[in-house]
Short mmCIF file of N, CA, C and O in Angstrom, two decimals:
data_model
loop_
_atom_site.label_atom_id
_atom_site.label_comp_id
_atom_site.label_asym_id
_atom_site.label_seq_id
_atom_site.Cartn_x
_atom_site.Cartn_y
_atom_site.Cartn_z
N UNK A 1 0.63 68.86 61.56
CA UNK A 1 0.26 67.85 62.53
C UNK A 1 0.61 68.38 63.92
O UNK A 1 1.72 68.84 64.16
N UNK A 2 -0.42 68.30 64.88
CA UNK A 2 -0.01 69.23 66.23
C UNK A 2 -0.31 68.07 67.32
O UNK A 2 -1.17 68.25 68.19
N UNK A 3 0.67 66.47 67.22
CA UNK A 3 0.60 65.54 68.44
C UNK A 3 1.44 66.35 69.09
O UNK A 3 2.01 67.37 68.70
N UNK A 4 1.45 65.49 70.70
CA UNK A 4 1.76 65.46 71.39
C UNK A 4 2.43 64.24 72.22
O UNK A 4 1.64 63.49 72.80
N UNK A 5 3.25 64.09 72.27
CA UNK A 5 3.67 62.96 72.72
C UNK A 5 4.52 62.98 74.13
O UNK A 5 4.97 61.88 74.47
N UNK A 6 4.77 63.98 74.90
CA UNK A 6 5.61 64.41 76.01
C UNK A 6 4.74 64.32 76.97
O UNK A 6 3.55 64.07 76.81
N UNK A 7 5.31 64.53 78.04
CA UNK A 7 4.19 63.63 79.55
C UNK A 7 3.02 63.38 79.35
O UNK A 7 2.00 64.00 79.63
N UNK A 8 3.30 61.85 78.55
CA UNK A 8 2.30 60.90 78.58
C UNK A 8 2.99 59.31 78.95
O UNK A 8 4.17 59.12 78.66
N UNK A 9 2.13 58.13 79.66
CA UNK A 9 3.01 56.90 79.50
C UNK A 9 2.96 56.51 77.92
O UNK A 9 2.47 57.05 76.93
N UNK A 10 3.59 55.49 78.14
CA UNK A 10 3.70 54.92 76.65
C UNK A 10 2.60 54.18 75.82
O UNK A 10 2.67 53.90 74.63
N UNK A 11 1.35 53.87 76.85
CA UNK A 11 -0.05 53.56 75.83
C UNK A 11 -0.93 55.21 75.74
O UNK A 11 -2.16 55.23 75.73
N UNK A 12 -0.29 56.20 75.69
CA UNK A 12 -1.01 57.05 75.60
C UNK A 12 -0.53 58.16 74.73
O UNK A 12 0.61 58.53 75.01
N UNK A 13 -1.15 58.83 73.67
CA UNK A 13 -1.02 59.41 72.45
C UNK A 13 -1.84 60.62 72.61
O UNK A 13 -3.04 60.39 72.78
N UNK A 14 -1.47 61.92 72.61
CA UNK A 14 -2.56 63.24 72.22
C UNK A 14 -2.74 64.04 71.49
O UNK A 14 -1.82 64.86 71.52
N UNK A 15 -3.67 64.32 70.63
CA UNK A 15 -3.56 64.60 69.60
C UNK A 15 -4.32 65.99 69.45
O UNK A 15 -5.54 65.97 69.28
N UNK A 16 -3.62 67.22 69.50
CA UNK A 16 -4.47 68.36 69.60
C UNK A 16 -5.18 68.85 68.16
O UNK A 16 -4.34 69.09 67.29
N UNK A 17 -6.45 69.03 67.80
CA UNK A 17 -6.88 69.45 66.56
C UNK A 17 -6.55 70.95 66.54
O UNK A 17 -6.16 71.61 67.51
N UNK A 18 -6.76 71.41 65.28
CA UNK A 18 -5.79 72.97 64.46
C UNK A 18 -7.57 73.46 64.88
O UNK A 18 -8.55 72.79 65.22
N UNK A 19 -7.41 74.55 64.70
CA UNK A 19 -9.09 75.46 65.10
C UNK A 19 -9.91 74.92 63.90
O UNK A 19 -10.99 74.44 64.25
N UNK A 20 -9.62 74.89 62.34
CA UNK A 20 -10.74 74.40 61.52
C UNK A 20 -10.66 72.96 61.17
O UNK A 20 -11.33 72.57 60.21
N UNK A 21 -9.94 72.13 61.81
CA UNK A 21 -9.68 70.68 61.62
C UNK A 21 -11.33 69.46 62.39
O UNK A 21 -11.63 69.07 63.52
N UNK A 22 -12.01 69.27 60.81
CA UNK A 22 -13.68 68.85 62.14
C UNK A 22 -12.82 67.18 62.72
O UNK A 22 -11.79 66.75 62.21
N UNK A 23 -13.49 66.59 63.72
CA UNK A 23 -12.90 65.59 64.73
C UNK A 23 -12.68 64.66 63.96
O UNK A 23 -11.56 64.19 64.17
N UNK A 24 -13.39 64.00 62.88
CA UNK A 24 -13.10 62.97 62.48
C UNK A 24 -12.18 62.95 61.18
O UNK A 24 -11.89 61.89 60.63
N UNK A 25 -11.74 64.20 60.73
CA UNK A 25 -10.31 64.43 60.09
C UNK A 25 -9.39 63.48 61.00
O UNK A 25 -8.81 62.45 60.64
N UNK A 26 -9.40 64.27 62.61
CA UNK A 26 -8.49 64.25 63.02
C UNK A 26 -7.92 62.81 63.75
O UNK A 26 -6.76 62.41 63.63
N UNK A 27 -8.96 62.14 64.50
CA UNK A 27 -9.17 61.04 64.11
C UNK A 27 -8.11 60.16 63.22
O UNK A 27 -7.06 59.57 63.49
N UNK A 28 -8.87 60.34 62.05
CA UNK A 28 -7.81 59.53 60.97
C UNK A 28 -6.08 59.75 61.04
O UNK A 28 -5.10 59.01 61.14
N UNK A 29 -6.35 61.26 60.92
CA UNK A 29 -4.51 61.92 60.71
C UNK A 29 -4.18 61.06 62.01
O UNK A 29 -3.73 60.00 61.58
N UNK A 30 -4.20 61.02 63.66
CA UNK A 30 -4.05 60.70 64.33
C UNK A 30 -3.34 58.87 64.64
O UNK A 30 -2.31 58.44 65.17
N UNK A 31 -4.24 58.40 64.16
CA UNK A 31 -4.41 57.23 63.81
C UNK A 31 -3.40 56.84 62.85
O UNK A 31 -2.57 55.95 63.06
N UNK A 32 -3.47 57.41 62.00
CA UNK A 32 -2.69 57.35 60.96
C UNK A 32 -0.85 57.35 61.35
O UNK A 32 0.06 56.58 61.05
N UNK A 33 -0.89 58.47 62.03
CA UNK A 33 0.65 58.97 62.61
C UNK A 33 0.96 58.00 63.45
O UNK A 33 2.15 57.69 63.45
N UNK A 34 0.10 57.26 64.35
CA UNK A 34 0.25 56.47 65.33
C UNK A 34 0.99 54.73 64.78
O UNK A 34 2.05 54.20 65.12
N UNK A 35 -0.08 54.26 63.84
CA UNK A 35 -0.42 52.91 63.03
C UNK A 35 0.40 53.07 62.10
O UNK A 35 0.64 51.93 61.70
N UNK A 36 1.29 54.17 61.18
CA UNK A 36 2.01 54.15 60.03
C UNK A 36 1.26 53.70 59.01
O UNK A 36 1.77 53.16 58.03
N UNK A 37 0.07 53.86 59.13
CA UNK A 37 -0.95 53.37 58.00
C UNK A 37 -1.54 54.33 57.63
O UNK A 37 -1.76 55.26 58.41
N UNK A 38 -2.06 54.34 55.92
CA UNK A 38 -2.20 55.65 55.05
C UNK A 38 -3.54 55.71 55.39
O UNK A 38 -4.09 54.67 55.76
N UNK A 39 -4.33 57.05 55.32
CA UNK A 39 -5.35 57.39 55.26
C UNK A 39 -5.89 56.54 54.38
O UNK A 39 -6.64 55.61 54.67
N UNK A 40 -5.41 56.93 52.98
CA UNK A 40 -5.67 57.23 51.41
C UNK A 40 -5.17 56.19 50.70
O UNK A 40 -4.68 56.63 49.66
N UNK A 41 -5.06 54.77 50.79
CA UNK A 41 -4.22 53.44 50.00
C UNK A 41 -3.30 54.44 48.96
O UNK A 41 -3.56 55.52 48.42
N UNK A 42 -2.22 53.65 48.94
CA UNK A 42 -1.58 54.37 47.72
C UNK A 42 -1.41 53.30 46.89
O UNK A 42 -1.16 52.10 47.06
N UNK A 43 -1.64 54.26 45.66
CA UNK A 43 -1.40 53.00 44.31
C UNK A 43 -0.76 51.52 44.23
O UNK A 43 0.47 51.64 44.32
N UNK A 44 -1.05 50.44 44.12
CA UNK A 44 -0.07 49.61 44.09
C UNK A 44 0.00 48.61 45.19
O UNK A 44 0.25 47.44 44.88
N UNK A 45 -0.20 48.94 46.46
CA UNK A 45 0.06 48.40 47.85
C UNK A 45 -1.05 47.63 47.90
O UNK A 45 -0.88 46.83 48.81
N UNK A 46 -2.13 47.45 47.36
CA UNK A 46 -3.32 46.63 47.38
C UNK A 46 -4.48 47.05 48.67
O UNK A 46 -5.53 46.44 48.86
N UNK A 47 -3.99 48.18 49.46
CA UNK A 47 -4.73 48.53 50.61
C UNK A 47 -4.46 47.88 51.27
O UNK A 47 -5.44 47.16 51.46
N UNK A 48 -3.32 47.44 52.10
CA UNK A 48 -2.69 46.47 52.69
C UNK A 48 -2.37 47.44 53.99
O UNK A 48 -2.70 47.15 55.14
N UNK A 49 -1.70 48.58 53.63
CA UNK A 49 -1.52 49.67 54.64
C UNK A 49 -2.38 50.72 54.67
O UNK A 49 -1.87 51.77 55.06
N UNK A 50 -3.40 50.75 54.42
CA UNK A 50 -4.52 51.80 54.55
C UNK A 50 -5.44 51.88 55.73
O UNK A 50 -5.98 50.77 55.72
N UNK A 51 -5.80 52.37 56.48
CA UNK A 51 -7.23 52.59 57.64
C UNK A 51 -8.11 52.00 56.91
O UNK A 51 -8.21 51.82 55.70
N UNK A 52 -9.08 51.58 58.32
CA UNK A 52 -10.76 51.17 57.48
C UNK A 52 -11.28 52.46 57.38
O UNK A 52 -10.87 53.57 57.72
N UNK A 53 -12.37 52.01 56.79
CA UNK A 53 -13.27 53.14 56.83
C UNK A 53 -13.58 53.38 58.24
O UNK A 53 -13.71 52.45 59.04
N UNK A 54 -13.74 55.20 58.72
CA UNK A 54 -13.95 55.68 60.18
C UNK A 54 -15.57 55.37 60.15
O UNK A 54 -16.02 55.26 61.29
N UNK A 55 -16.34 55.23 59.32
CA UNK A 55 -17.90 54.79 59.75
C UNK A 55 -17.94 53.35 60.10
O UNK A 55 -18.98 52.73 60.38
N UNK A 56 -16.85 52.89 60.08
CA UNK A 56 -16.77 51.21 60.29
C UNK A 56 -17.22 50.93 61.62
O UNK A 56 -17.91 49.97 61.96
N UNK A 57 -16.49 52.42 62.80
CA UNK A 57 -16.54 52.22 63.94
C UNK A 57 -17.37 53.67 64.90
O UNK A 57 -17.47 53.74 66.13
N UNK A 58 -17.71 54.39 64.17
CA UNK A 58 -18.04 55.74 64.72
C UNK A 58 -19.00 56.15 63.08
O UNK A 58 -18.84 55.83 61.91
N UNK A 59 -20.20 57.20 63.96
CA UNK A 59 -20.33 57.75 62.15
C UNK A 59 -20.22 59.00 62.40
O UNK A 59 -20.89 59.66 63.19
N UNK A 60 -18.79 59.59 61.25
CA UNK A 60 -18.63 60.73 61.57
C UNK A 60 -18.75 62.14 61.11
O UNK A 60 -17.98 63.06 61.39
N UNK A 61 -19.69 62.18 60.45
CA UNK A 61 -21.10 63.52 60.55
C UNK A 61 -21.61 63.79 62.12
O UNK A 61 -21.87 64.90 62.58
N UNK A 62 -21.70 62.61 62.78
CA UNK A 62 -22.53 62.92 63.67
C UNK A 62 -21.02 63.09 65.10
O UNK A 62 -21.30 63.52 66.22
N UNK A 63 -19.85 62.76 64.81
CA UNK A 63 -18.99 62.90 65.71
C UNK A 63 -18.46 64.41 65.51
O UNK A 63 -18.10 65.12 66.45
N UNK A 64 -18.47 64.84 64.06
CA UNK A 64 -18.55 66.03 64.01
C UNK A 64 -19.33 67.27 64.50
O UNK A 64 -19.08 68.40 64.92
N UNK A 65 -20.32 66.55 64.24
CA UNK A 65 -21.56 67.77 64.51
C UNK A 65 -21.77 67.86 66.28
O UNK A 65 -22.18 68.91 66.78
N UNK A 66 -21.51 66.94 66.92
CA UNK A 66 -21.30 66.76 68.69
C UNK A 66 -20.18 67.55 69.09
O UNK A 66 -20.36 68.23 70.10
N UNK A 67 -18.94 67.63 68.49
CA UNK A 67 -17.51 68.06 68.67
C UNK A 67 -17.00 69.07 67.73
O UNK A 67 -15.87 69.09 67.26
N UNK A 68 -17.89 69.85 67.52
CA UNK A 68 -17.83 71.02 66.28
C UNK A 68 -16.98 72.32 67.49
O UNK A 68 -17.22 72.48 68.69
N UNK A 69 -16.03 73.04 66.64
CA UNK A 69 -15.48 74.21 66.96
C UNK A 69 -17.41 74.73 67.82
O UNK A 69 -17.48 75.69 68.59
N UNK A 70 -17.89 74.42 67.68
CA UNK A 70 -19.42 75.36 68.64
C UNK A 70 -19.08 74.34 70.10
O UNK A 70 -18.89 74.72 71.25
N UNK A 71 -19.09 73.75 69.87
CA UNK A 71 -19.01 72.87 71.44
C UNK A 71 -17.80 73.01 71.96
O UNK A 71 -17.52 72.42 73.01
N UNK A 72 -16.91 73.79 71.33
CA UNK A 72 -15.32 74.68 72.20
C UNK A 72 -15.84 75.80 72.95
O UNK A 72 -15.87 76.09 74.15
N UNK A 73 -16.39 76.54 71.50
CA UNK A 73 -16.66 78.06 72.16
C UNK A 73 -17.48 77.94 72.98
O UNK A 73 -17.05 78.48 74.00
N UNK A 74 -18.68 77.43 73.18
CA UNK A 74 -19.92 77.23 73.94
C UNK A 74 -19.64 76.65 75.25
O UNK A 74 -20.75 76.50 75.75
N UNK A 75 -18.72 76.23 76.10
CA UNK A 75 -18.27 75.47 77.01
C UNK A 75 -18.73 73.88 77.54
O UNK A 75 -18.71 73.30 78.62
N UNK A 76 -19.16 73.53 76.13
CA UNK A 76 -19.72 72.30 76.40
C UNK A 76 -18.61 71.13 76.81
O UNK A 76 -17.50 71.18 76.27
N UNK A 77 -18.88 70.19 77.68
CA UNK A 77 -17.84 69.92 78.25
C UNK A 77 -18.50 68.41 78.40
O UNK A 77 -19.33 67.95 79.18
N UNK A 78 -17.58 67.73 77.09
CA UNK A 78 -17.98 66.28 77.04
C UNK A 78 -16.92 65.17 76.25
O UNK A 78 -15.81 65.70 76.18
N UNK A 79 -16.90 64.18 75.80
CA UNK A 79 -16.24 63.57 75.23
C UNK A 79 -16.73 61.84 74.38
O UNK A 79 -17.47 60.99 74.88
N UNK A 80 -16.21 61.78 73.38
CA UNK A 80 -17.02 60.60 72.53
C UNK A 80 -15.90 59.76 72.85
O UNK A 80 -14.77 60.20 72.65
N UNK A 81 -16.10 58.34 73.43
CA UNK A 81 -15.29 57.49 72.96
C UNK A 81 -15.71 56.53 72.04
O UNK A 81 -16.85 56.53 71.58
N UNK A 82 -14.65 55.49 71.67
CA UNK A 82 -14.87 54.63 70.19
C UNK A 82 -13.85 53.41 70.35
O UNK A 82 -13.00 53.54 71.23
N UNK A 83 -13.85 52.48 69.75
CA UNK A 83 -12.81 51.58 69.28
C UNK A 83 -12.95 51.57 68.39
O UNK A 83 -14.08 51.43 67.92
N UNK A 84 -11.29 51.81 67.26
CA UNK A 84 -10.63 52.19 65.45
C UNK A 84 -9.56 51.63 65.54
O UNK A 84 -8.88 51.83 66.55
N UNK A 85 -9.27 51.08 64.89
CA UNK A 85 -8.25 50.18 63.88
C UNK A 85 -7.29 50.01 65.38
O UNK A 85 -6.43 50.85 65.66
N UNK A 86 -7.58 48.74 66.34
CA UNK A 86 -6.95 48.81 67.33
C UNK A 86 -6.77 49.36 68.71
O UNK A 86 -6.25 48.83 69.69
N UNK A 87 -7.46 50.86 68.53
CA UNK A 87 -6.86 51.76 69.59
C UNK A 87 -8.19 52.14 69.94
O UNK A 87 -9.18 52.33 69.22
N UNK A 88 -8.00 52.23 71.45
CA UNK A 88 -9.28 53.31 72.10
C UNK A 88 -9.14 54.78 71.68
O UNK A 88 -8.18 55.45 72.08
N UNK A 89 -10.18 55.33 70.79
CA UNK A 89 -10.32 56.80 70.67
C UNK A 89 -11.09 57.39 71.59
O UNK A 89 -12.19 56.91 71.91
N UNK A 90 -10.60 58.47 72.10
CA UNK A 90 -11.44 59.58 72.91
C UNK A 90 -11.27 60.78 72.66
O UNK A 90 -10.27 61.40 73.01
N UNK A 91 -12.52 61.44 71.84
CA UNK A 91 -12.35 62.49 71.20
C UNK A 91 -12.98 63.74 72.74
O UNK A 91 -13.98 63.36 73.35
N UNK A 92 -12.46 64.78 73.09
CA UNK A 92 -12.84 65.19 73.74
C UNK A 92 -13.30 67.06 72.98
O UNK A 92 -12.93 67.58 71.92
N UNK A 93 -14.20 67.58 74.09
CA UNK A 93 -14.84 68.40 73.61
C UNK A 93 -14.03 69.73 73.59
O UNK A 93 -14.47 70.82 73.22
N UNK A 94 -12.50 69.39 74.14
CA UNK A 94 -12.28 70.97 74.57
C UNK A 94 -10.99 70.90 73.82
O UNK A 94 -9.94 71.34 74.30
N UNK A 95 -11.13 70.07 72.07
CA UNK A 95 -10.13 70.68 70.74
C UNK A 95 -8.90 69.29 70.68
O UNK A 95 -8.12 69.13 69.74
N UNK A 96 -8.98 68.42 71.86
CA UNK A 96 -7.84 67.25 71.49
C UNK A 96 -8.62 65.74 71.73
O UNK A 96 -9.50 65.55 72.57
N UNK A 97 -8.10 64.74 70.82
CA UNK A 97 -8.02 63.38 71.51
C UNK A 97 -6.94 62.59 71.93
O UNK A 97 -5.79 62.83 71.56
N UNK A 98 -7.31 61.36 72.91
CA UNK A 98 -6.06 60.37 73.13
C UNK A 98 -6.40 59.49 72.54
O UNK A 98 -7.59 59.32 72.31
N UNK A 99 -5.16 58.36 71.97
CA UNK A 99 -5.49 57.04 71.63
C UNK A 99 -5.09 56.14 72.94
O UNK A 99 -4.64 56.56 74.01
N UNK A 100 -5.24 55.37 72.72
CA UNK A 100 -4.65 54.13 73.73
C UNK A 100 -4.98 52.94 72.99
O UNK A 100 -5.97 52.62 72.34
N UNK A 101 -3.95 52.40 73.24
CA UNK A 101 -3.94 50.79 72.92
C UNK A 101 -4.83 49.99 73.70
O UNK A 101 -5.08 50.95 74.42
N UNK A 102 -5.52 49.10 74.17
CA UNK A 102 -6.42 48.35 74.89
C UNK A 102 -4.94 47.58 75.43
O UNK A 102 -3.86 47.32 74.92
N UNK A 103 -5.63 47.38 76.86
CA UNK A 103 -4.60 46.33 77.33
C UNK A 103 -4.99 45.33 77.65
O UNK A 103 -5.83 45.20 78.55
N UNK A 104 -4.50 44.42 77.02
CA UNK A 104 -4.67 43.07 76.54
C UNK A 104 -4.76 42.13 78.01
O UNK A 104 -3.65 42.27 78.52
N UNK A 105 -5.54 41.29 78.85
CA UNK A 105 -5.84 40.58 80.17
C UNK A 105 -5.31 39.01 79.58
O UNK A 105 -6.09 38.18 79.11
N UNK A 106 -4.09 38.85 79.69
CA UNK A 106 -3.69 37.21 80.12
C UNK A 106 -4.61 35.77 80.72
O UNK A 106 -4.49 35.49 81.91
N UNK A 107 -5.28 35.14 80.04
CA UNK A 107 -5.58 34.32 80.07
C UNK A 107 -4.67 33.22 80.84
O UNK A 107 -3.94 32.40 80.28
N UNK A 108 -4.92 33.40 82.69
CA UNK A 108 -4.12 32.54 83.63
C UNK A 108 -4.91 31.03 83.52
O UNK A 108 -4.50 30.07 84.18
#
């Protein structure tokens, strides 16, 4: 796991992907480390602590295929955002994403 968590504020999370890790692995692992919630339900727990499904909110063949190790080397220079289980994702093109929490506007 290669986060990052050092000069950032505290709604902000970065999550650098490994060279063969495709985005929407990372995504999840991310998410996952963040939420304390399993990728993968584990036996027993009823899926109580598990992620939704990532096509719930993104479909990710196609977040892959936009943010592929080719759009590093190639200098393509872009970024997908999303809302997942809570958090703003922003997968960016040059190998990391951030999460952020949404911040919530008080109803005066």
């Amino acid at each position: 796991m290669n986060s990052e968590r050092d000069q950032r504020d505290d709604a902000d999370f970065r999550y650098e992907l490994s060279d063969d890790e495709p985005p929407s692995e990372a995504v999840l692992t991310a998410v996952s480390t963040l939420s304390g919630d399993d990728v993968i339900p584990e036996p027993g727990d009823g899926g109580t602590r598990a992620l939704p499904p990532l096509y719930d909110a993104v479909d990710p063949d196609a977040l892959d295929s936009l943010l592929d190790d080719g759009s590093r080397l190639t200098g393509f220079d872009g970024h997908v955002s999303f809302t997942y289980h809570g958090y703003e994702v922003t997968v960016h093109s040059h190998g990391y994403l951030t999460l952020r929490r949404p911040v919530l506007e008080l109803a005066q």
